[in-house]
PDB file of C-alpha atoms in Angstrom:
ATOM      1  CA  MET H  71     -20.649  -0.222  23.802  1.00  0.00           C
ATOM      2  CA  ASN H  72     -24.125  -1.598  23.221  1.00  0.00           C
ATOM      3  CA  ARG H  73     -25.373  -3.302  20.007  1.00  0.00           C
ATOM      4  CA  GLN H  74     -26.696  -0.097  18.475  1.00  0.00           C
ATOM      5  CA  ALA H  75     -23.265   1.488  18.906  1.00  0.00           C
ATOM      6  CA  GLN H  76     -21.507  -1.579  17.499  1.00  0.00           C
ATOM      7  CA  ALA H  77     -23.742  -1.393  14.428  1.00  0.00           C
ATOM      8  CA  CYS H  78     -22.926   2.256  13.886  1.00  0.00           C
ATOM      9  CA  VAL H  79     -19.254   1.578  14.131  1.00  0.00           C
ATOM     10  CA  LEU H  80     -19.545  -1.229  11.647  1.00  0.00           C
ATOM     11  CA  LEU H  81     -21.571   0.925   9.291  1.00  0.00           C
ATOM     12  CA  LEU H  82     -18.915   3.673   9.480  1.00  0.00           C
ATOM     13  CA  LEU H  83     -16.074   1.289   8.988  1.00  0.00           C
ATOM     14  CA  GLY H  84     -17.770  -0.556   6.052  1.00  0.00           C
ATOM     15  CA  GLY H  85     -18.672   2.784   4.445  1.00  0.00           C
ATOM     16  CA  ALA H  86     -15.062   3.993   4.749  1.00  0.00           C
ATOM     17  CA  VAL H  87     -13.662   0.819   3.178  1.00  0.00           C
ATOM     18  CA  LEU H  88     -16.325   0.902   0.386  1.00  0.00           C
ATOM     19  CA  ARG H  89     -15.483   4.555  -0.331  1.00  0.00           C
ATOM     20  CA  ALA H  90     -11.735   3.752  -0.618  1.00  0.00           C
ATOM     21  CA  SER H  91     -12.453   0.652  -2.714  1.00  0.00           C
ATOM     22  CA  LEU H  92     -14.497   2.569  -5.273  1.00  0.00           C
ATOM     23  CA  SER H  93     -11.720   5.140  -5.827  1.00  0.00           C
ATOM     24  CA  ASP H  94      -8.044   4.781  -6.231  1.00  0.00           C
ATOM     25  CA  LEU H  95      -7.431   5.370  -2.589  1.00  0.00           C
ATOM     26  CA  TYR H  96      -7.236   1.642  -1.844  1.00  0.00           C
ATOM     27  CA  LEU H  97      -4.108   1.410  -3.943  1.00  0.00           C
ATOM     28  CA  ARG H  98      -2.121   3.042  -1.146  1.00  0.00           C
ATOM     29  CA  TYR H  99      -2.798   0.076   1.088  1.00  0.00           C
ATOM     30  CA  VAL H 100      -3.153  -3.123  -0.999  1.00  0.00           C
ATOM     31  CA  LYS H 101      -2.481  -4.572  -4.499  1.00  0.00           C
ATOM     32  CA  GLU H 102      -4.888  -3.745  -7.278  1.00  0.00           C
ATOM     33  CA  GLY H 103      -6.130  -7.350  -7.579  1.00  0.00           C
ATOM     34  CA  LEU H 104      -7.592  -7.274  -4.066  1.00  0.00           C
ATOM     35  CA  ARG H 105     -10.247  -4.672  -4.964  1.00  0.00           C
ATOM     36  CA  PRO H 106     -13.139  -7.057  -5.387  1.00  0.00           C
ATOM     37  CA  PHE H 107     -12.443  -8.612  -1.988  1.00  0.00           C
ATOM     38  CA  LEU H 108     -12.425  -5.198  -0.336  1.00  0.00           C
ATOM     39  CA  ILE H 109     -15.756  -4.283  -1.921  1.00  0.00           C
ATOM     40  CA  ALA H 110     -17.249  -7.591  -0.854  1.00  0.00           C
ATOM     41  CA  ALA H 111     -15.967  -7.198   2.713  1.00  0.00           C
ATOM     42  CA  SER H 112     -17.321  -3.650   3.028  1.00  0.00           C
ATOM     43  CA  LEU H 113     -20.720  -4.671   1.723  1.00  0.00           C
ATOM     44  CA  LEU H 114     -20.813  -7.495   4.253  1.00  0.00           C
ATOM     45  CA  LEU H 115     -19.946  -5.014   7.052  1.00  0.00           C
ATOM     46  CA  ILE H 116     -22.639  -2.630   5.928  1.00  0.00           C
ATOM     47  CA  ALA H 117     -25.189  -5.405   5.677  1.00  0.00           C
ATOM     48  CA  ALA H 118     -24.308  -6.701   9.183  1.00  0.00           C
ATOM     49  CA  ALA H 119     -24.607  -3.119  10.584  1.00  0.00           C
ATOM     50  CA  VAL H 120     -28.023  -2.614   8.917  1.00  0.00           C
ATOM     51  CA  MET H 121     -29.429  -5.952  10.056  1.00  0.00           C
ATOM     52  CA  THR H 122     -28.199  -5.299  13.592  1.00  0.00           C
ATOM     53  CA  LEU H 123     -29.902  -1.961  13.706  1.00  0.00           C
ATOM     54  CA  TRP H 124     -33.119  -3.335  12.256  1.00  0.00           C
ATOM     55  CA  TYR H 125     -33.187  -6.178  14.736  1.00  0.00           C
ATOM     56  CA  GLU H 126     -32.473  -3.883  17.710  1.00  0.00           C
ATOM     57  CA  MET H 127     -35.033  -1.202  16.714  1.00  0.00           C
ATOM     58  CA  ARG H 128     -37.908  -3.515  15.501  1.00  0.00           C
ATOM     59  CA  PRO H 129     -40.737  -3.245  17.904  1.00  0.00           C
ATOM     60  CA  ALA H 130     -42.290  -6.547  17.007  1.00  0.00           C
ATOM     61  CA  LEU H 131     -39.278  -8.446  18.466  1.00  0.00           C
ATOM     62  CA  ARG H 132     -39.795  -7.049  21.914  1.00  0.00           C
ATOM     63  CA  ARG H 133     -40.602  -9.897  24.295  1.00  0.00           C
ATOM     64  CA  SER H 134     -44.119 -10.337  25.723  1.00  0.00           C
ATOM     65  CA  THR H 135     -42.944  -9.711  29.303  1.00  0.00           C
ATOM     66  CA  PRO H 136     -42.181  -6.022  29.595  1.00  0.00           C
ATOM     67  CA  ALA H 137     -40.950  -6.319  33.105  1.00  0.00           C
ATOM     68  CA  ALA H 138     -38.378  -8.869  32.108  1.00  0.00           C
ATOM     69  CA  ASP H 139     -37.361  -6.660  29.262  1.00  0.00           C
ATOM     70  CA  GLU H 140     -37.022  -3.671  31.529  1.00  0.00           C
ATOM     71  CA  THR H 141     -34.804  -5.657  33.888  1.00  0.00           C
ATOM     72  CA  HIS H 142     -32.770  -6.987  30.975  1.00  0.00           C
ATOM     73  CA  ASP H 143     -32.310  -3.506  29.536  1.00  0.00           C
ATOM     74  CA  ASP H 144     -31.436  -2.032  32.871  1.00  0.00           C
ATOM     75  CA  HIS H 145     -28.782  -4.762  33.238  1.00  0.00           C
ATOM     76  CA  ASP H 146     -27.357  -3.925  29.822  1.00  0.00           C
ATOM     77  CA  ASP H 147     -27.299  -0.183  30.477  1.00  0.00           C
ATOM     78  CA  HIS H 148     -25.961  -0.177  33.993  1.00  0.00           C
ATOM     79  CA  GLY H 149     -24.029  -3.495  34.225  1.00  0.00           C
ATOM     80  CA  HIS H 150     -21.313  -4.747  31.918  1.00  0.00           C
ATOM     81  CA  ALA H 151     -22.173  -8.364  31.336  1.00  0.00           C
ATOM     82  CA  HIS H 152     -23.559  -7.774  27.878  1.00  0.00           C
ATOM     83  CA  HIS H 153     -21.479  -4.830  26.816  1.00  0.00           C
ATOM     84  CA  GLU H 154     -18.363  -5.045  24.616  1.00  0.00           C
ATOM     85  CA  PRO H 155     -15.136  -3.524  25.975  1.00  0.00           C
ATOM     86  CA  ARG H 156     -14.747   0.133  25.537  1.00  0.00           C
ATOM     87  CA  VAL H 157     -11.609  -0.477  23.486  1.00  0.00           C
ATOM     88  CA  ALA H 158     -13.939  -1.422  20.659  1.00  0.00           C
ATOM     89  CA  TRP H 159     -14.583   2.318  20.123  1.00  0.00           C
ATOM     90  CA  LEU H 160     -10.983   2.417  18.765  1.00  0.00           C
ATOM     91  CA  LEU H 161     -12.427   0.884  15.535  1.00  0.00           C
ATOM     92  CA  ILE H 162     -13.656   4.427  14.768  1.00  0.00           C
ATOM     93  CA  LEU H 163     -10.082   5.639  14.259  1.00  0.00           C
ATOM     94  CA  PRO H 164      -9.216   3.667  11.103  1.00  0.00           C
ATOM     95  CA  ALA H 165     -12.587   4.535   9.618  1.00  0.00           C
ATOM     96  CA  LEU H 166     -11.969   8.281  10.272  1.00  0.00           C
ATOM     97  CA  GLY H 167      -8.556   7.993   8.915  1.00  0.00           C
ATOM     98  CA  LEU H 168      -9.818   6.587   5.622  1.00  0.00           C
ATOM     99  CA  LEU H 169     -12.639   9.245   5.400  1.00  0.00           C
ATOM    100  CA  LEU H 170     -10.782  12.336   6.679  1.00  0.00           C
ATOM    101  CA  VAL H 171      -6.976  11.985   6.847  1.00  0.00           C
ATOM    102  CA  ALA H 172      -6.041   9.218   4.455  1.00  0.00           C
ATOM    103  CA  PRO H 173      -2.220   8.678   4.870  1.00  0.00           C
ATOM    104  CA  PRO H 174      -0.039   8.776   1.675  1.00  0.00           C
ATOM    105  CA  ALA H 175       1.446   5.720   0.051  1.00  0.00           C
ATOM    106  CA  LEU H 176       4.752   4.361   1.248  1.00  0.00           C
ATOM    107  CA  GLY H 177       7.587   6.540   0.221  1.00  0.00           C
ATOM    108  CA  ALA H 178      11.050   7.756   1.080  1.00  0.00           C
ATOM    109  CA  TYR H 179      10.489   7.374   4.825  1.00  0.00           C
ATOM    110  CA  ALA H 180       9.626   3.698   4.549  1.00  0.00           C
ATOM    111  CA  ALA H 181      12.494   3.077   2.048  1.00  0.00           C
ATOM    112  CA  ASN H 182      14.976   4.503   4.465  1.00  0.00           C
ATOM    113  CA  GLN H 183      13.791   2.047   7.197  1.00  0.00           C
ATOM    114  CA  SER H 184      14.367  -1.019   5.004  1.00  0.00           C
ATOM    115  CA  GLY H 185      17.169  -2.329   2.972  1.00  0.00           C
ATOM    116  CA  THR H 186      16.740  -2.884  -0.729  1.00  0.00           C
ATOM    117  CA  SER H 187      15.009  -6.243  -1.540  1.00  0.00           C
ATOM    118  CA  LEU H 188      15.557  -8.412  -4.635  1.00  0.00           C
ATOM    119  CA  SER H 189      14.726 -11.918  -5.599  1.00  0.00           C
ATOM    120  CA  THR H 190      15.217 -13.840  -8.875  1.00  0.00           C
ATOM    121  CA  GLY H 191      11.931 -15.603  -8.334  1.00  0.00           C
ATOM    122  CA  GLY H 192      13.522 -18.900  -9.415  1.00  0.00           C
ATOM    123  CA  LEU H 193      13.568 -18.011 -13.095  1.00  0.00           C
ATOM    124  CA  PRO H 194      16.503 -19.636 -14.971  1.00  0.00           C
ATOM    125  CA  GLU H 195      16.248 -17.158 -17.806  1.00  0.00           C
ATOM    126  CA  TYR H 196      15.208 -13.480 -18.203  1.00  0.00           C
ATOM    127  CA  PRO H 197      12.510 -12.645 -20.863  1.00  0.00           C
ATOM    128  CA  PRO H 198      13.333 -10.315 -23.635  1.00  0.00           C
ATOM    129  CA  LEU H 199      12.970  -6.612 -22.961  1.00  0.00           C
ATOM    130  CA  PRO H 200       9.828  -4.992 -24.244  1.00  0.00           C
ATOM    131  CA  ASP H 201       9.886  -3.498 -27.814  1.00  0.00           C
ATOM    132  CA  GLY H 202      10.658   0.132 -28.307  1.00  0.00           C
ATOM    133  CA  ASP H 203      13.527   2.446 -27.721  1.00  0.00           C
ATOM    134  CA  PRO H 204      13.814   2.943 -24.870  1.00  0.00           C
ATOM    135  CA  ALA H 205      12.271  -0.123 -23.369  1.00  0.00           C
ATOM    136  CA  THR H 206       9.943   0.717 -20.502  1.00  0.00           C
ATOM    137  CA  ILE H 207      10.511  -1.589 -17.538  1.00  0.00           C
ATOM    138  CA  THR H 208       9.981  -1.491 -13.797  1.00  0.00           C
ATOM    139  CA  VAL H 209      12.674  -0.521 -11.272  1.00  0.00           C
ATOM    140  CA  TYR H 210      12.563  -4.041  -9.915  1.00  0.00           C
ATOM    141  CA  ASP H 211      13.047  -5.597 -13.360  1.00  0.00           C
ATOM    142  CA  TYR H 212      16.097  -3.506 -14.032  1.00  0.00           C
ATOM    143  CA  ALA H 213      17.559  -4.141 -10.592  1.00  0.00           C
ATOM    144  CA  VAL H 214      17.190  -7.875 -10.820  1.00  0.00           C
ATOM    145  CA  ARG H 215      18.716  -8.028 -14.320  1.00  0.00           C
ATOM    146  CA  ALA H 216      21.607  -5.761 -13.196  1.00  0.00           C
ATOM    147  CA  VAL H 217      22.448  -7.592 -10.043  1.00  0.00           C
ATOM    148  CA  PHE H 218      21.789 -11.316 -10.884  1.00  0.00           C
ATOM    149  CA  ASP H 219      22.236 -11.281 -14.675  1.00  0.00           C
ATOM    150  CA  LYS H 220      24.998  -8.646 -14.749  1.00  0.00           C
ATOM    151  CA  GLY H 221      23.051  -6.739 -17.371  1.00  0.00           C
ATOM    152  CA  GLN H 222      23.428  -9.530 -20.038  1.00  0.00           C
ATOM    153  CA  SER H 223      19.632  -9.550 -20.796  1.00  0.00           C
ATOM    154  CA  ILE H 224      19.746  -5.715 -21.117  1.00  0.00           C
ATOM    155  CA  GLY H 225      22.820  -5.453 -23.332  1.00  0.00           C
ATOM    156  CA  ASP H 226      23.183  -1.992 -25.035  1.00  0.00           C
ATOM    157  CA  ARG H 227      19.409  -1.354 -24.919  1.00  0.00           C
ATOM    158  CA  ARG H 228      18.159   1.889 -23.428  1.00  0.00           C
ATOM    159  CA  VAL H 229      15.640   1.490 -20.688  1.00  0.00           C
ATOM    160  CA  ARG H 230      13.065   3.752 -19.094  1.00  0.00           C
ATOM    161  CA  VAL H 231      12.117   3.492 -15.470  1.00  0.00           C
ATOM    162  CA  THR H 232       9.989   5.450 -13.072  1.00  0.00           C
ATOM    163  CA  GLY H 233      10.257   5.896  -9.343  1.00  0.00           C
ATOM    164  CA  PHE H 234      10.572   8.413  -6.538  1.00  0.00           C
ATOM    165  CA  THR H 235      13.855   9.815  -5.222  1.00  0.00           C
ATOM    166  CA  VAL H 236      15.483   8.973  -1.915  1.00  0.00           C
ATOM    167  CA  ALA H 237      18.656  10.720  -0.736  1.00  0.00           C
ATOM    168  CA  GLY H 238      21.644   8.233  -0.407  1.00  0.00           C
ATOM    169  CA  VAL H 239      24.373   8.388   2.089  1.00  0.00           C
ATOM    170  CA  ASP H 240      26.340  10.709  -0.267  1.00  0.00           C
ATOM    171  CA  LYS H 241      23.154  12.883  -0.665  1.00  0.00           C
ATOM    172  CA  GLN H 242      22.880  11.712  -4.265  1.00  0.00           C
ATOM    173  CA  PRO H 243      19.375  10.612  -5.407  1.00  0.00           C
ATOM    174  CA  ILE H 244      18.580   6.972  -5.503  1.00  0.00           C
ATOM    175  CA  LEU H 245      15.592   5.847  -7.626  1.00  0.00           C
ATOM    176  CA  THR H 246      13.283   3.752  -5.529  1.00  0.00           C
ATOM    177  CA  ARG H 247       9.994   1.891  -5.904  1.00  0.00           C
ATOM    178  CA  MET H 248       8.157  -0.012  -3.223  1.00  0.00           C
ATOM    179  CA  ARG H 249       7.062  -3.546  -3.971  1.00  0.00           C
ATOM    180  CA  LEU H 250       4.042  -5.352  -2.417  1.00  0.00           C
ATOM    181  CA  SER H 251       3.380  -8.928  -1.848  1.00  0.00           C
ATOM    182  CA  CYS H 252       0.012  -8.282  -0.512  1.00  0.00           C
ATOM    183  CA  CYS H 253      -0.468  -4.951   1.279  1.00  0.00           C
ATOM    184  CA  ALA H 254       1.498  -1.912   2.510  1.00  0.00           C
ATOM    185  CA  ALA H 255       2.404  -3.828   5.676  1.00  0.00           C
ATOM    186  CA  ASP H 256       4.805  -6.017   3.801  1.00  0.00           C
ATOM    187  CA  GLY H 257       6.047  -3.286   1.398  1.00  0.00           C
ATOM    188  CA  LEU H 258       9.822  -3.492   0.622  1.00  0.00           C
ATOM    189  CA  PRO H 259      11.912  -1.013  -1.484  1.00  0.00           C
ATOM    190  CA  THR H 260      13.840  -1.598  -4.636  1.00  0.00           C
ATOM    191  CA  LYS H 261      16.675   0.887  -5.020  1.00  0.00           C
ATOM    192  CA  VAL H 262      18.662   1.829  -8.093  1.00  0.00           C
ATOM    193  CA  GLY H 263      21.565   4.355  -7.935  1.00  0.00           C
ATOM    194  CA  LEU H 264      21.982   6.978 -10.628  1.00  0.00           C
ATOM    195  CA  SER H 265      25.177   7.945 -12.401  1.00  0.00           C
ATOM    196  CA  GLY H 266      25.881  10.133 -15.408  1.00  0.00           C
ATOM    197  CA  ASN H 267      23.370  12.985 -16.043  1.00  0.00           C
ATOM    198  CA  THR H 268      21.940  12.650 -12.552  1.00  0.00           C
ATOM    199  CA  PRO H 269      19.249  14.943 -11.244  1.00  0.00           C
ATOM    200  CA  SER H 270      20.088  17.381  -8.382  1.00  0.00           C
ATOM    201  CA  GLY H 271      18.276  19.513  -5.982  1.00  0.00           C
ATOM    202  CA  LEU H 272      15.182  17.183  -5.746  1.00  0.00           C
ATOM    203  CA  ALA H 273      13.351  16.591  -2.552  1.00  0.00           C
ATOM    204  CA  ASP H 274      12.631  13.110  -1.346  1.00  0.00           C
ATOM    205  CA  ASP H 275       9.514  11.538  -2.768  1.00  0.00           C
ATOM    206  CA  THR H 276       9.925  13.351  -6.057  1.00  0.00           C
ATOM    207  CA  TRP H 277       8.718  11.122  -8.886  1.00  0.00           C
ATOM    208  CA  ILE H 278      10.917  11.062 -11.937  1.00  0.00           C
ATOM    209  CA  GLU H 279      11.162   9.137 -15.201  1.00  0.00           C
ATOM    210  CA  VAL H 280      14.728   8.140 -16.034  1.00  0.00           C
ATOM    211  CA  THR H 281      16.119   7.009 -19.392  1.00  0.00           C
ATOM    212  CA  GLY H 282      19.551   5.390 -19.458  1.00  0.00           C
ATOM    213  CA  ARG H 283      21.691   2.257 -19.936  1.00  0.00           C
ATOM    214  CA  TYR H 284      23.068  -0.485 -17.902  1.00  0.00           C
ATOM    215  CA  THR H 285      26.253   0.129 -16.025  1.00  0.00           C
ATOM    216  CA  SER H 286      28.329  -2.440 -14.084  1.00  0.00           C
ATOM    217  CA  ARG H 287      28.749   0.038 -11.138  1.00  0.00           C
ATOM    218  CA  MET H 288      27.369  -1.293  -7.790  1.00  0.00           C
ATOM    219  CA  GLY H 289      26.827   0.165  -4.429  1.00  0.00           C
ATOM    220  CA  ARG H 290      25.814  -1.184  -1.039  1.00  0.00           C
ATOM    221  CA  ASP H 291      22.739  -0.472   0.968  1.00  0.00           C
ATOM    222  CA  PRO H 292      23.885   0.616   4.420  1.00  0.00           C
ATOM    223  CA  ILE H 293      20.852  -0.925   5.983  1.00  0.00           C
ATOM    224  CA  ASN H 294      21.251  -4.573   4.920  1.00  0.00           C
ATOM    225  CA  ASP H 295      24.588  -4.396   2.939  1.00  0.00           C
ATOM    226  CA  PHE H 296      22.748  -5.683  -0.166  1.00  0.00           C
ATOM    227  CA  GLU H 297      23.947  -4.630  -3.633  1.00  0.00           C
ATOM    228  CA  ILE H 298      22.370  -1.555  -5.255  1.00  0.00           C
ATOM    229  CA  PRO H 299      22.839  -1.496  -9.009  1.00  0.00           C
ATOM    230  CA  TYR H 300      23.318   1.729 -10.890  1.00  0.00           C
ATOM    231  CA  LEU H 301      21.822   3.142 -14.060  1.00  0.00           C
ATOM    232  CA  GLU H 302      23.804   5.423 -16.369  1.00  0.00           C
ATOM    233  CA  VAL H 303      21.348   8.257 -16.925  1.00  0.00           C
ATOM    234  CA  GLU H 304      21.023   9.902 -20.220  1.00  0.00           C
ATOM    235  CA  SER H 305      17.915  11.934 -19.560  1.00  0.00           C
ATOM    236  CA  TRP H 306      15.299  12.342 -16.834  1.00  0.00           C
ATOM    237  CA  ARG H 307      12.177  14.346 -16.198  1.00  0.00           C
ATOM    238  CA  GLN H 308       9.862  14.962 -13.310  1.00  0.00           C
ATOM    239  CA  VAL H 309       6.438  13.225 -13.531  1.00  0.00           C
ATOM    240  CA  PRO H 310       3.286  13.064 -11.459  1.00  0.00           C
ATOM    241  CA  ALA H 311       2.942  10.155  -9.062  1.00  0.00           C
ATOM    242  CA  PRO H 312       1.409   7.154 -10.865  1.00  0.00           C
ATOM    243  CA  ARG H 313      -2.083   5.920 -10.169  1.00  0.00           C
ATOM    244  CA  ASP H 314      -0.622   2.808  -8.550  1.00  0.00           C
ATOM    245  CA  PRO H 315       2.514   3.758  -6.682  1.00  0.00           C
ATOM    246  CA  TYR H 316       3.628   0.216  -6.044  1.00  0.00           C
ATOM    247  CA  GLU H 317       5.183  -2.562  -8.210  1.00  0.00           C
TER     248      GLU H 317
END
């Protein structure tokens, strides 16, 4: 791979990242707050590629000794001292993936590979639920309050949560939402079991909005043996996947 080829690969990679960053596609891979950094990084890649091409193709920079240049070029073309390893061509693959075959966000398959993950975050108290009936909260918020607070901060309030379905060991749907610390590589699932007026016949990765109340029922995740809280479902409806699929 010579410098012109390197520049073209950088240009392709930078363009692919910029395209993803200017749409909602980047939300499948990283948290929303990282968008400015992705745009800046892609612009730097594009600038580096353009400058490399300009430098390599500018006639005025050719040395004053053509014979030496010819020898140097021949060495570059037929030797390998100044060439990057051929494995560098693999950088094209993620760029093409972003441009042509963008993979979906983490879903049921990823959730089935990892046990449910919860943390209190060191908070001694739980903030009041949002106003409204039902109170709209995240799957993670409900699970933390149900497991560590035993539902005391929820009380008799109705809550509304949104997530995708994953089939449990008993084939009953489990409401799930992936949570990111930084990017999809560290994504971990939060799982909430459903009781009462539970949905049936739904395929994995079906997004639903569930309204219900706290129940003391608990299950166990067979992957890591961690507690899975349940939600007593009063009503539910199928909804489109949200713009940002992660919490």
